[in-house]
Structure formats: C-alpha cells, structure tokens
Amino acid sequence: MIVAVTLSRYIARQFVFSVVAMIASLTGIVCLFDFIDLLRRVATKPDVSTNVVTEIAALHVPYFATEILPFGMLLGGIVCFWRLTRSSELIVARAAGISAWQFLTAPVACAMLIGALFTTLISPVSSSMYRRAEELDQQYLRTGGGPLSLSSGSLWLRQSDSQYDPHGVAMLHARGVQLKDGLLRIRNVSVFRLDHQDKLMMRIEAPEGYLGTLKWILSDASVVRPNDLLHHVGQIDLPTDLTVNRVQESFSSPETLSVWALPGFISLLDRSGFSSIRHRIHFQSLLALPMLAGTMALVAAGFSMRPSRRGGVARMIGSGVAAGFLLFTVSKVAEQFGNSGALPPMLAAWAPTLAGLCLAVSLLLHLEDG
C-alpha cells in the first residue's frame, strides 16, 4: 500500500504539472488571438489608445482559462500518461499488481480539485474582470445602445435622447419591472434628461409606464426643471430604440456573474417574468465543471495508456483529441437545445459530462479488464 500511495503522489504531481502547463499555453494562444482581434476593432477608432485594448485583453484572461480548462485537462493528461507509459513506469506499476483504477485515483482527484477551485475561486474573479472588460468594450469600442442593468428588482437604463439636445442622453430608473404577455411594465419611474455636457435639463417622475413601439409611455407623469417646481403634465412619450427582446438581451450576461451571484439573479429574473434559461445553463455548467475535469482526466488516461509495443499509439492519442472536440461539440449542441427550451437546463449542462464519463469508463474497463 505504501508503494501505491507513493506512486499515486508521483503520478498526481506529473499530471498537475502537465495540466497547468497546458492550460497556461492554450490560454496564452487564445489571448493572443483575442488581442489581435481587439487591435483590428480599434484600428478604426484613432482616439482609443492601445492601453485600453491591452487592459481589455488582460481582463479576459481568467474567463478564457476557465473555458479552456476541460481541453487543458484532456491534452495535459494525454501528454502526462503517454510520457509515463512510454517510459514504462505505468507498465511496471501494473505488472506489480497495482490496477489502473488505483493509481488514477489521485490524478482524477487532483483534476476535480482544480475544477472545484475554478468554480469557487476563479469564477468570481473571472466574472468581475469580464464585467469590467464588457464595460470598457461598451465605452470605447461599440457603437449604439447604452448600458442597461437589472439589480435588486430595479431597472437602470442609459439611452440617447435627441429631443432637446442632438447629443443628449436620458437615464431611466424604474424601481419595479415586470414582463407579462409580451408587455414590459415599469413602476416608480425616474427619468433624468441630460444635455451633451451631462447637465440636467429636466427630471420626470411617473408612478408607472410601459415600453411601447419605439417609445416609453409614462402615465400620470410630473416634470421638474432646474430652479423650478414639480408640475403635473399627464402622459409623456419618451423615444427609444429598445424593444423587449433587446432589453432581455441587454441584461447581465451569465459570464459577468459569479457562481455565488447567479442563484439570486436567476430568482430575480423569474420574479420579473424574464427568461433565465441562459443563466441556469451557465450556473449548472459551473457546478458540473469539477466532474467534467475529472471526466477529462479519465478520458485522457483511456486514450494514452496503451503500451507502445502494441503500436497504434499515435492513432489512439489522435482519437483522444478528437473525442475532446466531439465532447465540445456535444456540449454546444446541448447548450443550444437548452436555450431553445428543448432540453431542461440541468440536462443541457450535465449531458456532455455524463457522456464523457461513460466513454472514459468504457475505455478503461476495456484497457484494464479486456
């Protein structure tokens, strides 16, 4: 048993080193392409400095590392187990009576631990940095549309307002929002209409309103201007280019919310009548990440522990890489089915993990027990 424990620690150390190196390498490659794409987008905006592009690219790093984790686990595991098999270390261990299930326990546990760390620790950091990157992207690189957020049951909106100033803006705050039968209603509304220098021109207060066709319709509204008294004006139509679909799409994307904040935001969307499918799928995907990481470690072992003397090692490793991309395709297809409502969010998030686990167990059973 002492030999098995020592061997397991050795394999786990080799596995973690290979996986971390692979995740870092793949993340670096993806970040390089992301930086190039940002440079292409900023080429038409001479007033935006390269420092902004560099900051946005740097803020994307934790997000890309989380997305790449399953592939890094698979490719790093393949490299680790193939190297150990080629040096006959695993062959000697199995000849000494140590089964593959025994010495794979430590690497799989390490893989699941890394996945759990990404879910619980890296995910909050990633979401915070990704949200900041989205704000910078919206401010410097995108055109049209303003920031919109839903938090604590309140709706915040910033949009263009050219009625009194060609470059004016309007900031709308609704303390209650409800989507029912395709109609977006807001309650306890405050609208701040600003000029191009962000100087307040007027404030509108209304107990309720709703989103009509290219306009906010505010009922029983009152208006107050600087150095003036509040007076009642009745219905006010505030022009907008928003639609209900654009409002839904403009809410915080799942990637900008940590695993700890997602349950509360999902409950808020459900209470407000908005669809929370995307956020539910992302939440379940984060919960499934530790199991997916362990599954990828088993898949890597199943495809790379074939003894070199049997031949076909290159084909087996190539098959392992192909299996990883197949699982990625399955996950994206399941995600699309989940977003369309054809699959429950939990099944859409966990199906790739369960499929990969069945594949890995069958391979190891065939390899170990023939």
Tab-separated table of C-alpha atoms in Angstrom, residues 15-335:
chain	number	residue	atom	x	y	z
A	15	PHE	CA	-0.351	15.188	-14.006
A	16	VAL	CA	-0.846	18.562	-12.298
A	17	PHE	CA	2.343	19.935	-13.823
A	18	SER	CA	1.317	18.864	-17.340
A	19	VAL	CA	-2.237	20.170	-16.958
A	20	VAL	CA	-1.214	23.560	-15.569
A	21	ALA	CA	1.399	23.968	-18.323
A	22	MET	CA	-1.159	23.024	-20.994
A	23	ILE	CA	-3.850	25.367	-19.624
A	24	ALA	CA	-1.341	28.228	-19.484
A	25	SER	CA	-0.141	27.535	-23.048
A	26	LEU	CA	-3.623	27.283	-24.553
A	27	THR	CA	-4.812	30.366	-22.648
A	28	GLY	CA	-1.827	32.319	-23.940
A	29	ILE	CA	-2.607	31.330	-27.543
A	30	VAL	CA	-6.294	32.248	-27.239
A	31	CYS	CA	-5.457	35.559	-25.531
A	32	LEU	CA	-3.042	36.399	-28.338
A	33	PHE	CA	-5.777	35.940	-30.951
A	34	ASP	CA	-8.179	37.942	-28.769
A	35	PHE	CA	-5.637	40.776	-28.537
A	36	ILE	CA	-5.190	40.763	-32.321
A	37	ASP	CA	-8.965	40.910	-32.815
A	38	LEU	CA	-9.228	43.854	-30.406
A	39	LEU	CA	-6.450	45.653	-32.295
A	40	ARG	CA	-8.407	45.111	-35.519
A	41	ARG	CA	-11.535	46.604	-33.957
A	42	VAL	CA	-9.702	49.612	-32.539
A	43	ALA	CA	-7.950	50.338	-35.860
A	44	THR	CA	-10.951	52.435	-36.962
A	45	LYS	CA	-11.009	54.387	-33.677
A	46	PRO	CA	-7.872	56.562	-33.550
A	47	ASP	CA	-8.998	58.202	-30.290
A	48	VAL	CA	-8.758	54.885	-28.410
A	49	SER	CA	-5.289	54.089	-27.089
A	50	THR	CA	-3.587	50.700	-27.160
A	51	ASN	CA	-3.569	50.702	-23.364
A	52	VAL	CA	-7.350	50.230	-23.381
A	53	VAL	CA	-7.022	47.247	-25.726
A	54	THR	CA	-4.310	45.752	-23.539
A	55	GLU	CA	-6.451	46.191	-20.428
A	56	ILE	CA	-9.479	44.547	-22.051
A	57	ALA	CA	-7.362	41.619	-23.266
A	58	ALA	CA	-5.834	41.183	-19.807
A	59	LEU	CA	-9.283	41.227	-18.178
A	60	HIS	CA	-10.336	38.358	-20.479
A	61	VAL	CA	-7.570	36.023	-19.258
A	62	PRO	CA	-9.417	34.326	-16.329
A	63	TYR	CA	-12.511	33.827	-18.485
A	64	PHE	CA	-10.525	32.134	-21.247
A	65	ALA	CA	-8.665	29.992	-18.695
A	66	THR	CA	-11.998	28.728	-17.327
A	67	GLU	CA	-13.309	27.981	-20.804
A	68	ILE	CA	-10.100	26.148	-21.760
A	69	LEU	CA	-9.912	24.122	-18.540
A	70	PRO	CA	-11.543	20.923	-19.962
A	71	PHE	CA	-9.262	20.935	-23.022
A	72	GLY	CA	-6.206	21.670	-20.914
A	73	MET	CA	-7.175	18.779	-18.653
A	74	LEU	CA	-7.574	16.453	-21.631
A	75	LEU	CA	-4.432	17.413	-23.556
A	76	GLY	CA	-2.298	17.771	-20.419
A	77	GLY	CA	-3.495	14.364	-19.212
A	78	ILE	CA	-2.747	12.767	-22.573
A	79	VAL	CA	0.797	14.174	-22.533
A	80	CYS	CA	1.342	13.057	-18.925
A	81	PHE	CA	0.013	9.495	-19.261
A	82	TRP	CA	1.634	8.951	-22.666
A	83	ARG	CA	5.018	10.020	-21.259
A	84	LEU	CA	4.621	7.731	-18.244
A	85	THR	CA	3.575	4.836	-20.491
A	86	ARG	CA	6.437	5.436	-22.913
A	87	SER	CA	8.938	5.348	-20.045
A	88	SER	CA	7.308	2.061	-18.889
A	89	GLU	CA	6.531	3.475	-15.449
A	90	LEU	CA	2.821	2.670	-15.684
A	91	ILE	CA	3.561	-0.711	-17.256
A	92	VAL	CA	5.834	-1.650	-14.339
A	93	ALA	CA	3.204	-0.439	-11.868
A	94	ARG	CA	0.525	-2.598	-13.436
A	95	ALA	CA	2.912	-5.559	-13.546
A	96	ALA	CA	3.446	-5.096	-9.802
A	97	GLY	CA	-0.274	-5.645	-9.245
A	98	ILE	CA	-1.399	-2.016	-8.994
A	99	SER	CA	-4.532	-1.552	-11.078
A	100	ALA	CA	-5.186	1.458	-13.269
A	101	TRP	CA	-8.137	2.392	-11.058
A	102	GLN	CA	-5.814	2.616	-8.065
A	103	PHE	CA	-3.086	4.861	-9.459
A	104	LEU	CA	-5.621	7.005	-11.372
A	105	THR	CA	-7.469	7.943	-8.182
A	106	ALA	CA	-5.003	10.682	-7.236
A	107	PRO	CA	-4.852	12.355	-10.704
A	108	VAL	CA	-8.638	12.294	-11.017
A	109	ALA	CA	-8.984	13.748	-7.515
A	110	CYS	CA	-6.499	16.495	-8.444
A	111	ALA	CA	-8.448	17.196	-11.635
A	112	MET	CA	-11.703	17.532	-9.697
A	113	LEU	CA	-9.987	19.737	-7.121
A	114	ILE	CA	-8.687	22.036	-9.864
A	115	GLY	CA	-12.199	22.170	-11.331
A	116	ALA	CA	-13.652	22.996	-7.908
A	117	LEU	CA	-11.090	25.786	-7.439
A	118	PHE	CA	-12.040	27.263	-10.802
A	119	THR	CA	-15.734	27.095	-9.901
A	120	THR	CA	-15.491	28.561	-6.404
A	121	LEU	CA	-12.487	30.916	-6.608
A	122	ILE	CA	-11.556	31.676	-10.218
A	123	SER	CA	-15.180	32.085	-11.338
A	124	PRO	CA	-15.888	35.138	-9.100
A	125	VAL	CA	-12.619	36.763	-10.201
A	126	SER	CA	-13.329	35.915	-13.840
A	127	SER	CA	-16.880	37.312	-13.721
A	128	SER	CA	-15.738	40.549	-12.094
A	129	MET	CA	-12.932	41.092	-14.597
A	130	TYR	CA	-15.122	40.074	-17.541
A	131	ARG	CA	-17.789	42.561	-16.429
A	132	ARG	CA	-15.161	45.319	-16.313
A	133	ALA	CA	-13.960	44.281	-19.797
A	134	GLU	CA	-17.536	44.488	-21.090
A	135	GLU	CA	-17.872	47.997	-19.657
A	136	LEU	CA	-14.657	49.134	-21.359
A	137	ASP	CA	-15.714	47.451	-24.592
A	138	GLN	CA	-19.089	49.198	-24.436
A	139	GLN	CA	-17.495	52.543	-23.667
A	140	TYR	CA	-14.684	52.582	-26.216
A	141	LEU	CA	-15.282	50.004	-28.958
A	142	ARG	CA	-19.005	49.521	-29.500
A	143	THR	CA	-21.404	51.925	-31.139
A	144	GLY	CA	-25.091	52.327	-30.436
A	145	GLY	CA	-27.035	51.163	-27.439
A	146	GLY	CA	-26.281	52.044	-23.859
A	147	PRO	CA	-25.630	50.107	-20.693
A	148	LEU	CA	-28.673	48.509	-19.105
A	149	SER	CA	-28.807	46.511	-15.890
A	150	LEU	CA	-31.290	44.788	-13.618
A	151	SER	CA	-30.352	44.575	-9.959
A	152	SER	CA	-32.331	44.185	-6.751
A	153	GLY	CA	-35.537	44.378	-8.761
A	154	SER	CA	-34.641	47.817	-10.223
A	155	LEU	CA	-34.020	48.675	-13.865
A	156	TRP	CA	-31.273	51.127	-14.823
A	157	LEU	CA	-31.061	52.367	-18.411
A	158	ARG	CA	-28.990	54.937	-20.288
A	159	GLN	CA	-30.069	55.830	-23.833
A	160	SER	CA	-29.720	58.630	-26.382
A	161	ASP	CA	-32.213	61.499	-26.137
A	162	SER	CA	-32.118	63.992	-29.025
A	163	GLN	CA	-35.455	65.721	-28.402
A	164	TYR	CA	-33.883	68.746	-26.684
A	165	ASP	CA	-30.196	68.194	-27.478
A	166	PRO	CA	-28.862	66.333	-30.570
A	167	HIS	CA	-26.282	64.648	-28.363
A	168	GLY	CA	-28.321	64.409	-25.180
A	169	VAL	CA	-28.889	61.316	-23.089
A	170	ALA	CA	-31.653	60.065	-20.812
A	171	MET	CA	-31.118	57.984	-17.697
A	172	LEU	CA	-34.149	55.926	-16.650
A	173	HIS	CA	-34.529	54.270	-13.266
A	174	ALA	CA	-37.532	52.037	-12.548
A	175	ARG	CA	-37.859	50.605	-9.045
A	176	GLY	CA	-40.084	47.787	-10.318
A	177	VAL	CA	-40.165	45.903	-13.602
A	178	GLN	CA	-42.499	43.186	-14.850
A	179	LEU	CA	-42.743	41.350	-18.174
A	180	LYS	CA	-46.166	39.799	-18.761
A	181	ASP	CA	-47.820	38.722	-22.017
A	182	GLY	CA	-45.010	40.328	-24.014
A	183	LEU	CA	-45.533	43.782	-22.423
A	184	LEU	CA	-42.755	45.312	-20.316
A	185	ARG	CA	-44.207	47.411	-17.477
A	186	ILE	CA	-42.204	49.625	-15.122
A	187	ARG	CA	-43.189	51.231	-11.809
A	188	ASN	CA	-41.969	54.206	-9.777
A	189	VAL	CA	-40.049	55.673	-12.686
A	190	SER	CA	-37.488	58.486	-12.596
A	191	VAL	CA	-36.016	59.859	-15.831
A	192	PHE	CA	-33.077	62.285	-15.890
A	193	ARG	CA	-32.703	64.074	-19.247
A	194	LEU	CA	-29.185	65.452	-19.728
A	195	ASP	CA	-27.511	67.533	-22.421
A	196	HIS	CA	-24.241	66.673	-24.176
A	197	GLN	CA	-22.297	68.048	-21.198
A	198	ASP	CA	-24.259	65.825	-18.766
A	199	LYS	CA	-26.066	68.884	-17.398
A	200	LEU	CA	-29.558	68.165	-16.089
A	201	MET	CA	-32.294	69.663	-18.278
A	202	MET	CA	-35.316	68.070	-16.581
A	203	ARG	CA	-36.426	65.240	-14.337
A	204	ILE	CA	-39.545	63.175	-14.959
A	205	GLU	CA	-41.357	61.272	-12.229
A	206	ALA	CA	-44.097	58.763	-13.050
A	207	PRO	CA	-45.804	56.077	-10.971
A	208	GLU	CA	-45.920	53.629	-13.897
A	209	GLY	CA	-45.273	53.161	-17.575
A	210	TYR	CA	-44.606	50.591	-20.242
A	211	LEU	CA	-42.448	50.007	-23.325
A	212	GLY	CA	-44.398	50.684	-26.500
A	213	THR	CA	-43.239	50.765	-30.108
A	214	LEU	CA	-40.008	52.798	-30.140
A	215	LYS	CA	-41.058	54.765	-27.057
A	216	TRP	CA	-41.503	54.587	-23.295
A	217	ILE	CA	-45.047	55.600	-22.393
A	218	LEU	CA	-45.123	57.135	-18.904
A	219	SER	CA	-48.538	57.640	-17.286
A	220	ASP	CA	-49.574	60.367	-14.861
A	221	ALA	CA	-46.110	61.915	-15.120
A	222	SER	CA	-44.764	65.041	-13.446
A	223	VAL	CA	-41.854	67.180	-14.644
A	224	VAL	CA	-39.411	69.395	-12.793
A	225	ARG	CA	-36.746	71.611	-14.379
A	226	PRO	CA	-33.718	73.175	-12.678
A	227	ASN	CA	-34.772	76.063	-10.400
A	228	ASP	CA	-38.435	75.220	-10.960
A	229	LEU	CA	-41.245	73.437	-9.124
A	230	LEU	CA	-42.620	69.999	-9.888
A	231	HIS	CA	-45.777	70.172	-12.026
A	232	HIS	CA	-48.086	67.502	-13.401
A	233	VAL	CA	-48.197	67.001	-17.204
A	234	GLY	CA	-50.014	63.646	-17.661
A	235	GLN	CA	-48.752	61.137	-20.225
A	236	ILE	CA	-45.230	61.517	-21.622
A	237	ASP	CA	-43.771	59.592	-24.574
A	238	LEU	CA	-40.006	59.151	-24.322
A	239	PRO	CA	-38.466	57.999	-27.648
A	240	THR	CA	-36.237	54.912	-27.519
A	241	ASP	CA	-34.778	52.337	-29.888
A	242	LEU	CA	-35.236	49.500	-27.394
A	243	THR	CA	-37.517	46.510	-27.798
A	244	VAL	CA	-38.487	43.853	-25.263
A	245	ASN	CA	-36.011	41.421	-26.867
A	246	ARG	CA	-33.195	43.966	-26.701
A	247	VAL	CA	-33.973	44.648	-23.060
A	248	GLN	CA	-33.822	40.910	-22.326
A	249	GLU	CA	-30.537	40.517	-24.214
A	250	SER	CA	-29.003	43.573	-22.530
A	251	PHE	CA	-29.263	42.193	-19.013
A	252	SER	CA	-26.089	40.994	-17.367
A	253	SER	CA	-24.715	38.089	-19.378
A	254	PRO	CA	-24.123	34.873	-17.412
A	255	GLU	CA	-20.358	35.265	-17.842
A	256	THR	CA	-20.379	38.504	-15.811
A	257	LEU	CA	-21.950	36.817	-12.757
A	258	SER	CA	-20.104	34.553	-10.337
A	259	VAL	CA	-21.379	31.184	-9.231
A	260	TRP	CA	-22.363	32.796	-5.911
A	261	ALA	CA	-24.417	35.588	-7.534
A	262	LEU	CA	-26.195	33.511	-10.168
A	263	PRO	CA	-28.905	31.912	-7.943
A	264	GLY	CA	-30.109	35.309	-6.723
A	265	PHE	CA	-30.103	36.804	-10.219
A	266	ILE	CA	-31.983	33.775	-11.586
A	267	SER	CA	-34.645	34.248	-8.892
A	268	LEU	CA	-34.871	37.946	-9.769
A	269	LEU	CA	-35.387	37.173	-13.478
A	270	ASP	CA	-38.052	34.596	-12.650
A	271	ARG	CA	-39.913	37.039	-10.384
A	272	SER	CA	-39.782	39.720	-13.081
A	273	GLY	CA	-41.107	37.388	-15.772
A	274	PHE	CA	-37.910	37.257	-17.862
A	275	SER	CA	-36.342	34.081	-19.168
A	276	SER	CA	-33.498	32.748	-17.021
A	277	ILE	CA	-32.578	29.756	-19.210
A	278	ARG	CA	-29.137	31.071	-20.232
A	279	HIS	CA	-28.224	31.843	-16.642
A	280	ARG	CA	-29.489	28.464	-15.402
A	281	ILE	CA	-27.409	26.631	-18.007
A	282	HIS	CA	-24.303	28.635	-17.120
A	283	PHE	CA	-24.859	28.010	-13.403
A	284	GLN	CA	-25.234	24.264	-13.921
A	285	SER	CA	-22.151	24.264	-16.181
A	286	LEU	CA	-20.103	25.813	-13.381
A	287	LEU	CA	-21.410	23.205	-10.951
A	288	ALA	CA	-20.534	20.450	-13.421
A	289	LEU	CA	-17.001	21.784	-14.028
A	290	PRO	CA	-15.271	19.671	-11.312
A	291	MET	CA	-16.943	16.496	-12.607
A	292	LEU	CA	-16.098	17.460	-16.192
A	293	ALA	CA	-12.451	17.984	-15.237
A	294	GLY	CA	-12.290	14.540	-13.615
A	295	THR	CA	-14.000	13.037	-16.662
A	296	MET	CA	-11.433	14.589	-18.993
A	297	ALA	CA	-8.635	13.115	-16.880
A	298	LEU	CA	-10.190	9.649	-17.257
A	299	VAL	CA	-10.669	10.152	-20.999
A	300	ALA	CA	-7.013	11.164	-21.299
A	301	ALA	CA	-5.939	8.039	-19.423
A	302	GLY	CA	-8.131	5.786	-21.541
A	303	PHE	CA	-6.684	7.071	-24.791
A	304	SER	CA	-3.000	7.349	-23.821
A	305	MET	CA	-2.188	4.330	-21.605
A	306	ARG	CA	-1.925	1.868	-24.474
A	307	PRO	CA	1.510	0.132	-24.353
A	308	SER	CA	3.852	1.313	-27.115
A	309	ARG	CA	4.749	-2.244	-28.137
A	310	ARG	CA	1.190	-2.806	-29.376
A	311	GLY	CA	1.503	0.011	-31.913
A	312	GLY	CA	-1.165	2.462	-32.919
A	313	VAL	CA	-0.252	4.891	-30.151
A	314	ALA	CA	-0.420	7.927	-32.423
A	315	ARG	CA	-3.849	6.866	-33.605
A	316	MET	CA	-5.041	6.411	-30.028
A	317	ILE	CA	-3.777	9.864	-28.975
A	318	GLY	CA	-5.340	11.411	-32.072
A	319	SER	CA	-8.582	9.687	-31.175
A	320	GLY	CA	-8.371	11.184	-27.691
A	321	VAL	CA	-8.016	14.696	-29.093
A	322	ALA	CA	-10.899	14.027	-31.498
A	323	ALA	CA	-13.009	12.758	-28.585
A	324	GLY	CA	-12.346	16.005	-26.730
A	325	PHE	CA	-13.552	18.102	-29.647
A	326	LEU	CA	-16.536	15.777	-30.034
A	327	LEU	CA	-17.475	16.382	-26.400
A	328	PHE	CA	-17.100	20.122	-27.010
A	329	THR	CA	-19.459	19.862	-29.981
A	330	VAL	CA	-21.936	17.857	-27.909
A	331	SER	CA	-21.805	20.491	-25.154
A	332	LYS	CA	-22.520	23.334	-27.607
A	333	VAL	CA	-25.361	21.425	-29.279
A	334	ALA	CA	-26.851	20.589	-25.875
A	335	GLU	CA	-26.497	24.250	-24.863
